[in-house]
Amino acid sequence: LGGSNGAVAADVDQWMVEPSASFRVSDRFETIVGVRYTNLSTEIRGPFGRIPSGTVDWWDPIIGGRLILPMGEAWTFNLRGDIGGFGVGSDFAWQLFPYVSWQYGERASAQVGYRAISGDYDEGSGLSEFKYDVVTLGAQIGVTLRF
């Protein structure tokens, strides 16, 4: 933490929510349309205390698809991808998500995979300019409920 020793520390919190709908075109492919909400908040502390920080958020429309490859009765390999932003929120956003899914109920499944998600967003100018051009990578686990 920032303190009298001259150290500087930063806390950055990011979260995303992605409501989407899909339409199954065939047994092995579906189209996806939706929006992705991104929220970032930062706090920077230095030797003179807390430096003004803030929160920024935006919505990106997205379109994409999912390839579904059966691996047994209850298992599938899936490759999901999308693009978005289109200048509405981000200038350009994309996502690639390969994962394995286990169908454990009539309307429920669990997934494990690896996600790469990118956004290129900016607002303001000069001293108040905010620029976000980041690719986030990492393992993911999840649950899907179908209605």
Coordinates of C-alpha atoms in Angstrom, one line a residue, residues 18 20-34 62-68 79-83:
E18 CA -23.0 -10.8 -21.0
S20 CA -27.2 -13.1 -24.9
A21 CA -29.6 -15.2 -26.9
S22 CA -28.7 -18.0 -29.3
F23 CA -30.5 -19.8 -32.2
R24 CA -29.5 -23.4 -33.1
V25 CA -29.1 -23.5 -36.8
S26 CA -28.1 -27.2 -36.9
D27 CA -27.1 -29.9 -34.4
R28 CA -23.5 -28.5 -34.6
F29 CA -23.8 -24.8 -34.9
E30 CA -25.7 -21.9 -33.3
T31 CA -25.7 -18.1 -33.8
I32 CA -25.4 -15.7 -30.9
V33 CA -26.5 -12.1 -30.4
G34 CA -26.3 -10.1 -27.3
I62 CA -22.0 -8.6 -29.9
I63 CA -22.6 -11.2 -32.7
G64 CA -21.1 -14.6 -32.9
G65 CA -21.4 -18.3 -33.1
R66 CA -20.8 -21.6 -31.4
L67 CA -19.5 -24.8 -32.9
I68 CA -20.6 -28.0 -31.1
L79 CA -15.8 -23.4 -29.7
R80 CA -17.5 -20.1 -29.1
G81 CA -16.5 -16.8 -30.6
D82 CA -17.9 -13.3 -31.1
I83 CA -17.1 -9.8 -32.3

